[in-house]
mmCIF file of C-alpha atoms in Angstrom:
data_model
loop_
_atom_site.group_PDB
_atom_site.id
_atom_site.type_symbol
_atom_site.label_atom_id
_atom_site.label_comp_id
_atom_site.label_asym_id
_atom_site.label_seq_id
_atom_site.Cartn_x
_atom_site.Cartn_y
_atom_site.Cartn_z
ATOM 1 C CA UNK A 25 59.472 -52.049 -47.197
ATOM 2 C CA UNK A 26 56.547 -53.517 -48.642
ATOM 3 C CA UNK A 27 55.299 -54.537 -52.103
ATOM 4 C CA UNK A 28 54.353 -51.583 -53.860
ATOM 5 C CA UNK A 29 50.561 -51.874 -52.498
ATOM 6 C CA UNK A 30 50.741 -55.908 -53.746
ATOM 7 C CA UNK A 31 50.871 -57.043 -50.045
ATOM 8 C CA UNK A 32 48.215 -58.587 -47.711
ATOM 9 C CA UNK A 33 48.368 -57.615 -43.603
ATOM 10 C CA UNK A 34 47.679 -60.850 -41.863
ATOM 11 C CA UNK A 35 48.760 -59.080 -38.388
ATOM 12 C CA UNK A 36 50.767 -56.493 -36.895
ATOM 13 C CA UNK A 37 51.781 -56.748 -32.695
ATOM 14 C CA UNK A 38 53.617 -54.169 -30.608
ATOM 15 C CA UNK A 39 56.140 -55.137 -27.755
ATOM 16 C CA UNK A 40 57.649 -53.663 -25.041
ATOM 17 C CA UNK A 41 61.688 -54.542 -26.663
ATOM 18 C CA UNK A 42 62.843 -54.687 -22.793
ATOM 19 C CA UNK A 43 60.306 -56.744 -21.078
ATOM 20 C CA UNK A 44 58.532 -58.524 -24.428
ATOM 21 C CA UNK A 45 55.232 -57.243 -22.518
ATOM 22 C CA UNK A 46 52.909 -57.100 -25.102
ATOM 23 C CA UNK A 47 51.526 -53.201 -25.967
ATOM 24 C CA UNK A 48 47.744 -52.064 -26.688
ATOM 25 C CA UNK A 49 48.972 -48.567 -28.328
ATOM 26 C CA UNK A 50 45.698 -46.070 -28.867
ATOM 27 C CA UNK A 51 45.249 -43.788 -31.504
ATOM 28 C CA UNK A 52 45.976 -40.675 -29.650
ATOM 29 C CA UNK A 53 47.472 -41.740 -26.688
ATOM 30 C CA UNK A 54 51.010 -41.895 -25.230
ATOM 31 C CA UNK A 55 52.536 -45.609 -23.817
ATOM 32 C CA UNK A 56 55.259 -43.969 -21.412
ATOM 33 C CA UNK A 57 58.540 -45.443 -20.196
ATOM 34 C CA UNK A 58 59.614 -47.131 -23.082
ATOM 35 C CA UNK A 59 62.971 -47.177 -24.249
ATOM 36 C CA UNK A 60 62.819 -50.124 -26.907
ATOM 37 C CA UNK A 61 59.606 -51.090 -29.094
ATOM 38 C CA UNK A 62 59.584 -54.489 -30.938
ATOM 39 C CA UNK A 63 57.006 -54.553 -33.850
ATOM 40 C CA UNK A 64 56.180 -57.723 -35.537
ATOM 41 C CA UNK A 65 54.638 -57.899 -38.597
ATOM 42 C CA UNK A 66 53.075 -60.496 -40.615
ATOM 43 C CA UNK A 67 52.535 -60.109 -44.343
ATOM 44 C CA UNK A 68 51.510 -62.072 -47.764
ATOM 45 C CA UNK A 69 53.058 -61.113 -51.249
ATOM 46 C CA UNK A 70 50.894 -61.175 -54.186
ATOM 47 C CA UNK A 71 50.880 -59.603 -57.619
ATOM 48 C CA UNK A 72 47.522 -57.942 -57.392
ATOM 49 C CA UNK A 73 45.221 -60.939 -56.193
ATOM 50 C CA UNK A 74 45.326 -61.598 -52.421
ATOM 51 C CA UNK A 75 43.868 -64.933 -52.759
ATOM 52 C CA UNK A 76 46.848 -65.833 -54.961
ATOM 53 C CA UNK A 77 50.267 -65.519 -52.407
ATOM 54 C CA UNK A 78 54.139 -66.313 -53.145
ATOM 55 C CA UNK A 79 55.262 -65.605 -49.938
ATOM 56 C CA UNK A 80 54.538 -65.242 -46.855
ATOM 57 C CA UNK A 81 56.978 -62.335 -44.813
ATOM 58 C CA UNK A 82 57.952 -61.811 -41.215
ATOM 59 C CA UNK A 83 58.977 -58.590 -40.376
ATOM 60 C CA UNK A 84 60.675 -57.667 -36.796
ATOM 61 C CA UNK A 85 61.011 -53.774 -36.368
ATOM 62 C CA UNK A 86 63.271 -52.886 -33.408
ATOM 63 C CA UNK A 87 63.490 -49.095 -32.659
ATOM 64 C CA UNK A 88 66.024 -48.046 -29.750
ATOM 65 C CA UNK A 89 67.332 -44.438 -29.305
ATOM 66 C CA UNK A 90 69.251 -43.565 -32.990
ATOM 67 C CA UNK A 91 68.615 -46.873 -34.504
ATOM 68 C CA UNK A 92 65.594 -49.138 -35.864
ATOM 69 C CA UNK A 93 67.154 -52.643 -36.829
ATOM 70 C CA UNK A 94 64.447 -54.804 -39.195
ATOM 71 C CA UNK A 95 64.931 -58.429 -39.770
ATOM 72 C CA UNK A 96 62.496 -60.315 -42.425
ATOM 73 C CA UNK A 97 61.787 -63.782 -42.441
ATOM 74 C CA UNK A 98 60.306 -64.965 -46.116
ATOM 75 C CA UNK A 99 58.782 -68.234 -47.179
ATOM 76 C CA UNK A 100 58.006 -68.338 -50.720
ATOM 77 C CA UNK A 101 54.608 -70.344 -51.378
ATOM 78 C CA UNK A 102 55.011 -70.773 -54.999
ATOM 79 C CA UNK A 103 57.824 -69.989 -57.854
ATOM 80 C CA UNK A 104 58.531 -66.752 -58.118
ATOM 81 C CA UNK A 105 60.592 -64.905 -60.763
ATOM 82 C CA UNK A 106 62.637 -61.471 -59.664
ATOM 83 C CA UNK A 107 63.851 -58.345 -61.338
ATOM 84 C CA UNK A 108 65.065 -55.087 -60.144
ATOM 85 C CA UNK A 109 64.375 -55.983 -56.238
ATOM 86 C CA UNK A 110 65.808 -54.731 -53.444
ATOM 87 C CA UNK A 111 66.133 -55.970 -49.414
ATOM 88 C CA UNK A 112 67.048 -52.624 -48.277
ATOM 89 C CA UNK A 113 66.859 -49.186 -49.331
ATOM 90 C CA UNK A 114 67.577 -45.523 -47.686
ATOM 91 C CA UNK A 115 66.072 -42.016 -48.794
ATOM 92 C CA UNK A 116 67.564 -39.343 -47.719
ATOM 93 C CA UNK A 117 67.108 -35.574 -48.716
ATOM 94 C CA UNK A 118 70.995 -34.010 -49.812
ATOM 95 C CA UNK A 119 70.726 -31.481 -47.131
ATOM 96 C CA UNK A 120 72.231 -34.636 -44.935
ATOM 97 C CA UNK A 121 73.033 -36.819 -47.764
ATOM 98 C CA UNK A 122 74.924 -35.148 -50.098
ATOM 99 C CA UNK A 123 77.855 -37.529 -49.774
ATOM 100 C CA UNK A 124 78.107 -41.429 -49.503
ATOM 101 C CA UNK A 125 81.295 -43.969 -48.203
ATOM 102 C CA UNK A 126 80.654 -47.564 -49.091
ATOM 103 C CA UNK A 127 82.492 -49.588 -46.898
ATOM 104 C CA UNK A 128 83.276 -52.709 -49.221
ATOM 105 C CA UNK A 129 83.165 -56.197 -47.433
ATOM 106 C CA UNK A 130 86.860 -56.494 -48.682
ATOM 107 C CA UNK A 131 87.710 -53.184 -46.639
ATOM 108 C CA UNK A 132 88.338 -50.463 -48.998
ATOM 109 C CA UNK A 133 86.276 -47.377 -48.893
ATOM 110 C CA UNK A 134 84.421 -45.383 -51.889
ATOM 111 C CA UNK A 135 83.212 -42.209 -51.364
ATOM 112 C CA UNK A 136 80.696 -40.460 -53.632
ATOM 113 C CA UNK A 137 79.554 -36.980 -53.951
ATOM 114 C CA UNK A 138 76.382 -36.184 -55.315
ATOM 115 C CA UNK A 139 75.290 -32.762 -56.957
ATOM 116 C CA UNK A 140 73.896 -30.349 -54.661
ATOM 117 C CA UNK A 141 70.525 -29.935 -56.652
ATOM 118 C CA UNK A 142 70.127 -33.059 -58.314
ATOM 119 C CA UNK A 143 68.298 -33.365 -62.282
ATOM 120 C CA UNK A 144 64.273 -32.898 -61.841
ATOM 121 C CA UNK A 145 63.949 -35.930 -64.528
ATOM 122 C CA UNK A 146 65.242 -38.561 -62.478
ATOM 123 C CA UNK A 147 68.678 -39.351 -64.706
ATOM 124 C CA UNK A 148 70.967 -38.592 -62.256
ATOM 125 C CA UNK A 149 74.315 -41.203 -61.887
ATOM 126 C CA UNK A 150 73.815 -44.245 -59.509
ATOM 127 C CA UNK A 151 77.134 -44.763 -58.119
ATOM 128 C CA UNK A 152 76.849 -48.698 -58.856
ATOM 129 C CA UNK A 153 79.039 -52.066 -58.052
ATOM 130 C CA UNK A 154 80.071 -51.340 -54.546
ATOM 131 C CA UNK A 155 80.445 -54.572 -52.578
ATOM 132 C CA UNK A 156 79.542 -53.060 -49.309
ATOM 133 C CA UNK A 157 77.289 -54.033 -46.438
ATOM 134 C CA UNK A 158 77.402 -50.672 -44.347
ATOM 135 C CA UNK A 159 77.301 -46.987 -45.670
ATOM 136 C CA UNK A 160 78.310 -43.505 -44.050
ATOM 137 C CA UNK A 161 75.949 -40.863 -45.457
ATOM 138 C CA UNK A 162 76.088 -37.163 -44.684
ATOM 139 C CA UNK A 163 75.553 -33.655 -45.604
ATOM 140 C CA UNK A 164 77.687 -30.500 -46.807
ATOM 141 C CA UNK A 165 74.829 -28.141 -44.365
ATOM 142 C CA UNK A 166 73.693 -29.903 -42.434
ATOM 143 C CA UNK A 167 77.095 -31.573 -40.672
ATOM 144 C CA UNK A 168 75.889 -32.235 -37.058
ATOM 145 C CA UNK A 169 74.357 -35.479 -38.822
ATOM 146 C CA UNK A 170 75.288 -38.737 -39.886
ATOM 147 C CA UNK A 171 73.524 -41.749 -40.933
ATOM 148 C CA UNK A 172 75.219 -45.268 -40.857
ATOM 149 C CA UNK A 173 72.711 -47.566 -42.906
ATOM 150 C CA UNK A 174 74.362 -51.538 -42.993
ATOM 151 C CA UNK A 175 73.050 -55.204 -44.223
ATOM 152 C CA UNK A 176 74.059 -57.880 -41.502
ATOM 153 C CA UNK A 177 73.236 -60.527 -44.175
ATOM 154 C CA UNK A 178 74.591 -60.001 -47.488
ATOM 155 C CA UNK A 179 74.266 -63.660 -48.642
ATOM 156 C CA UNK A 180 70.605 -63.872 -48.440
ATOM 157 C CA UNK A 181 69.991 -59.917 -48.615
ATOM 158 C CA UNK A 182 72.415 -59.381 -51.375
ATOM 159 C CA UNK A 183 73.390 -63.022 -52.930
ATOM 160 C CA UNK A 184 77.014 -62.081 -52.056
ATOM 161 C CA UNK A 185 76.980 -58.931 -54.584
ATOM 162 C CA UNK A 186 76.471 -61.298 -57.502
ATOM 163 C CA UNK A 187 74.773 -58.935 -59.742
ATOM 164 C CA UNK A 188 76.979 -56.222 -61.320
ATOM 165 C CA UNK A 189 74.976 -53.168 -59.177
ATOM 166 C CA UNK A 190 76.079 -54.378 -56.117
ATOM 167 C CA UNK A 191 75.067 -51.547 -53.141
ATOM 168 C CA UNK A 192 75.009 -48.558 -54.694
ATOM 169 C CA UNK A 193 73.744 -44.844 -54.596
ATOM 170 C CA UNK A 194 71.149 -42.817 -56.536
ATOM 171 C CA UNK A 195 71.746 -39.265 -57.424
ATOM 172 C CA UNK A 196 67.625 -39.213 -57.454
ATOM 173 C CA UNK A 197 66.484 -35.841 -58.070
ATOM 174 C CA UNK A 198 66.624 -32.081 -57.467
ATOM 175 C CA UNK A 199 66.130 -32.582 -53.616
ATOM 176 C CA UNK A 200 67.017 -36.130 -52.791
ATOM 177 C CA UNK A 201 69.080 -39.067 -52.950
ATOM 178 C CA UNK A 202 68.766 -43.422 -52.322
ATOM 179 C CA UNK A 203 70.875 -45.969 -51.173
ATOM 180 C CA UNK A 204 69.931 -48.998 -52.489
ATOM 181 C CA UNK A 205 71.620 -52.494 -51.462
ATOM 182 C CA UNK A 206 70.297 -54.858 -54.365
ATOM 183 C CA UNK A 207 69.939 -58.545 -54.696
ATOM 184 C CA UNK A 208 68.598 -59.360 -58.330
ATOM 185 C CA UNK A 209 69.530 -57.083 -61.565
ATOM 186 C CA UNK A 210 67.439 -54.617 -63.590
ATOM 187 C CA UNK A 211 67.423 -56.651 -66.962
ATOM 188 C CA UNK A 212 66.923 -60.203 -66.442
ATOM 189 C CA UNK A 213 64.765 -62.163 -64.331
ATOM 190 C CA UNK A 214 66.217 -64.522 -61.896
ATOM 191 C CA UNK A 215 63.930 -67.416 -60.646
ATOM 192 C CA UNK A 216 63.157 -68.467 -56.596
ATOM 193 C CA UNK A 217 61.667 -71.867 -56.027
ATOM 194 C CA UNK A 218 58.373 -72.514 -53.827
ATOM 195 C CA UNK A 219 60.431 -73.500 -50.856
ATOM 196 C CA UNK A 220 62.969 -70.984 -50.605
ATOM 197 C CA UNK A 221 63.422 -69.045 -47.332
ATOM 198 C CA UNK A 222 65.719 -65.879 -46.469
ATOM 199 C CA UNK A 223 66.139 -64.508 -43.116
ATOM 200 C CA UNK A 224 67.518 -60.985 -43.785
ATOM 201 C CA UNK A 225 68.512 -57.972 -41.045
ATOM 202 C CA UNK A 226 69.394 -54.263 -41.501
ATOM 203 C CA UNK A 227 69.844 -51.404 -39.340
ATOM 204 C CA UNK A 228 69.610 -47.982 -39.695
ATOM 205 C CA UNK A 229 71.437 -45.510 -37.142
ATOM 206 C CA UNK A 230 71.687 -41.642 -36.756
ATOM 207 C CA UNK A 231 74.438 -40.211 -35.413
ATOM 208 C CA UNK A 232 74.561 -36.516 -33.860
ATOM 209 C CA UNK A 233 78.248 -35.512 -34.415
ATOM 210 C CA UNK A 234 79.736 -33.835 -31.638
ATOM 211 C CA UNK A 235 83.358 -31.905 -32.025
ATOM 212 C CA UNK A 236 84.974 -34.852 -30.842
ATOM 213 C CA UNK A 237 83.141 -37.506 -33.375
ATOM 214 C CA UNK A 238 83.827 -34.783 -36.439
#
């Protein structure tokens, strides 16, 4: 996830996740053989001026069979203050993700269901203050599917679940709904010192549900 367009490419490189052999991929063309890809990314934050950076960002992208795992290495350059910002986040349309089961860190389970067609203004519920690090989501059609989204580092990804939103789950709109795992709140501004740096990993996984998994 990037910056909302506020976010400078310094370099991107593709691997080979097996062999670490570094890939030339072509527009057009097909690398065969591969069963794991490593992408590493390297970014600058800014807040509209690309000569003026708070952060510099490391992204690793690992994509094997079901699963893409992404860990982010940030450096902040300068003081930075934070609102409504988020390490990880999951769309997903309700014809697989009509239904949600945070698995808290303390090992009790929530489960949410969301409406079928959601509200076309965007005020639908967000199931909020969930202390969980790895979600179940699935469909009421679509049930051969089943998406396992977690956060491997909730003290730097989430700050521990300080904020009162905690992981949580947006009932988005008429087709779709979010998991968000959150690290700063929506109404105040939390500051980050030049200095600062968070290594952060999530993973993403699809499962195909056999009779047996069901």
């Amino acid at each position: 996830g990037g910056n909302h367009g506020n976010e400078k490419l310094v370099d991107i490189t593709f691997y080979d996740g097996k062999t670490g052999k570094k890939l030339a991929p072509e527009n057009g063309k097909t690398i065969e053989g591969l069963t794991e890809i490593k992408i590493i990314e390297n970014t600058l934050l800014h807040l509209g001026d690309d000569t003026k950076c708070y952060a510099a960002v490391t992204r690793t992208y690992t994509v094997y069979g079901q699963s893409i795992a992404l860990e982010c290495d940030f450096r902040f350059l300068t003081d930075m203050s934070f609102s409504l910002s988020y390490t990880c986040m999951f769309p997903v349309l309700k014809t697989v993700g009509l239904y949600c089961a945070f698995r808290n860190d303390d090992g009790s389970e929530n489960v949410v269901t969301t409406l079928e067609v959601g509200l076309a203004d965007y005020s639908g519920t967000m199931y909020k203050d969930n202390a969980a690090s790895e979600c179940v989501i699935w469909g009421k059609k679509n049930t051969d599917y089943a998406f396992v989204v977690r956060v491997l580092t909730p003290e730097d990804s989430c700050d521990n679940y300080s904020n009162y939103a905690k992981t949580f789950y947006w009932d988005m709109n008429t087709t779709s709904n979010k998991l968000y795992f959150s690290r700063f709140p929506d109404s105040t501004y939390e500051k980050v010192p030049a200095g600062t740096e968070w290594h952060t990993k999530s993973d993403w996984t699809l499962f195909c549900l056999t009779e047996e998994t069901k």
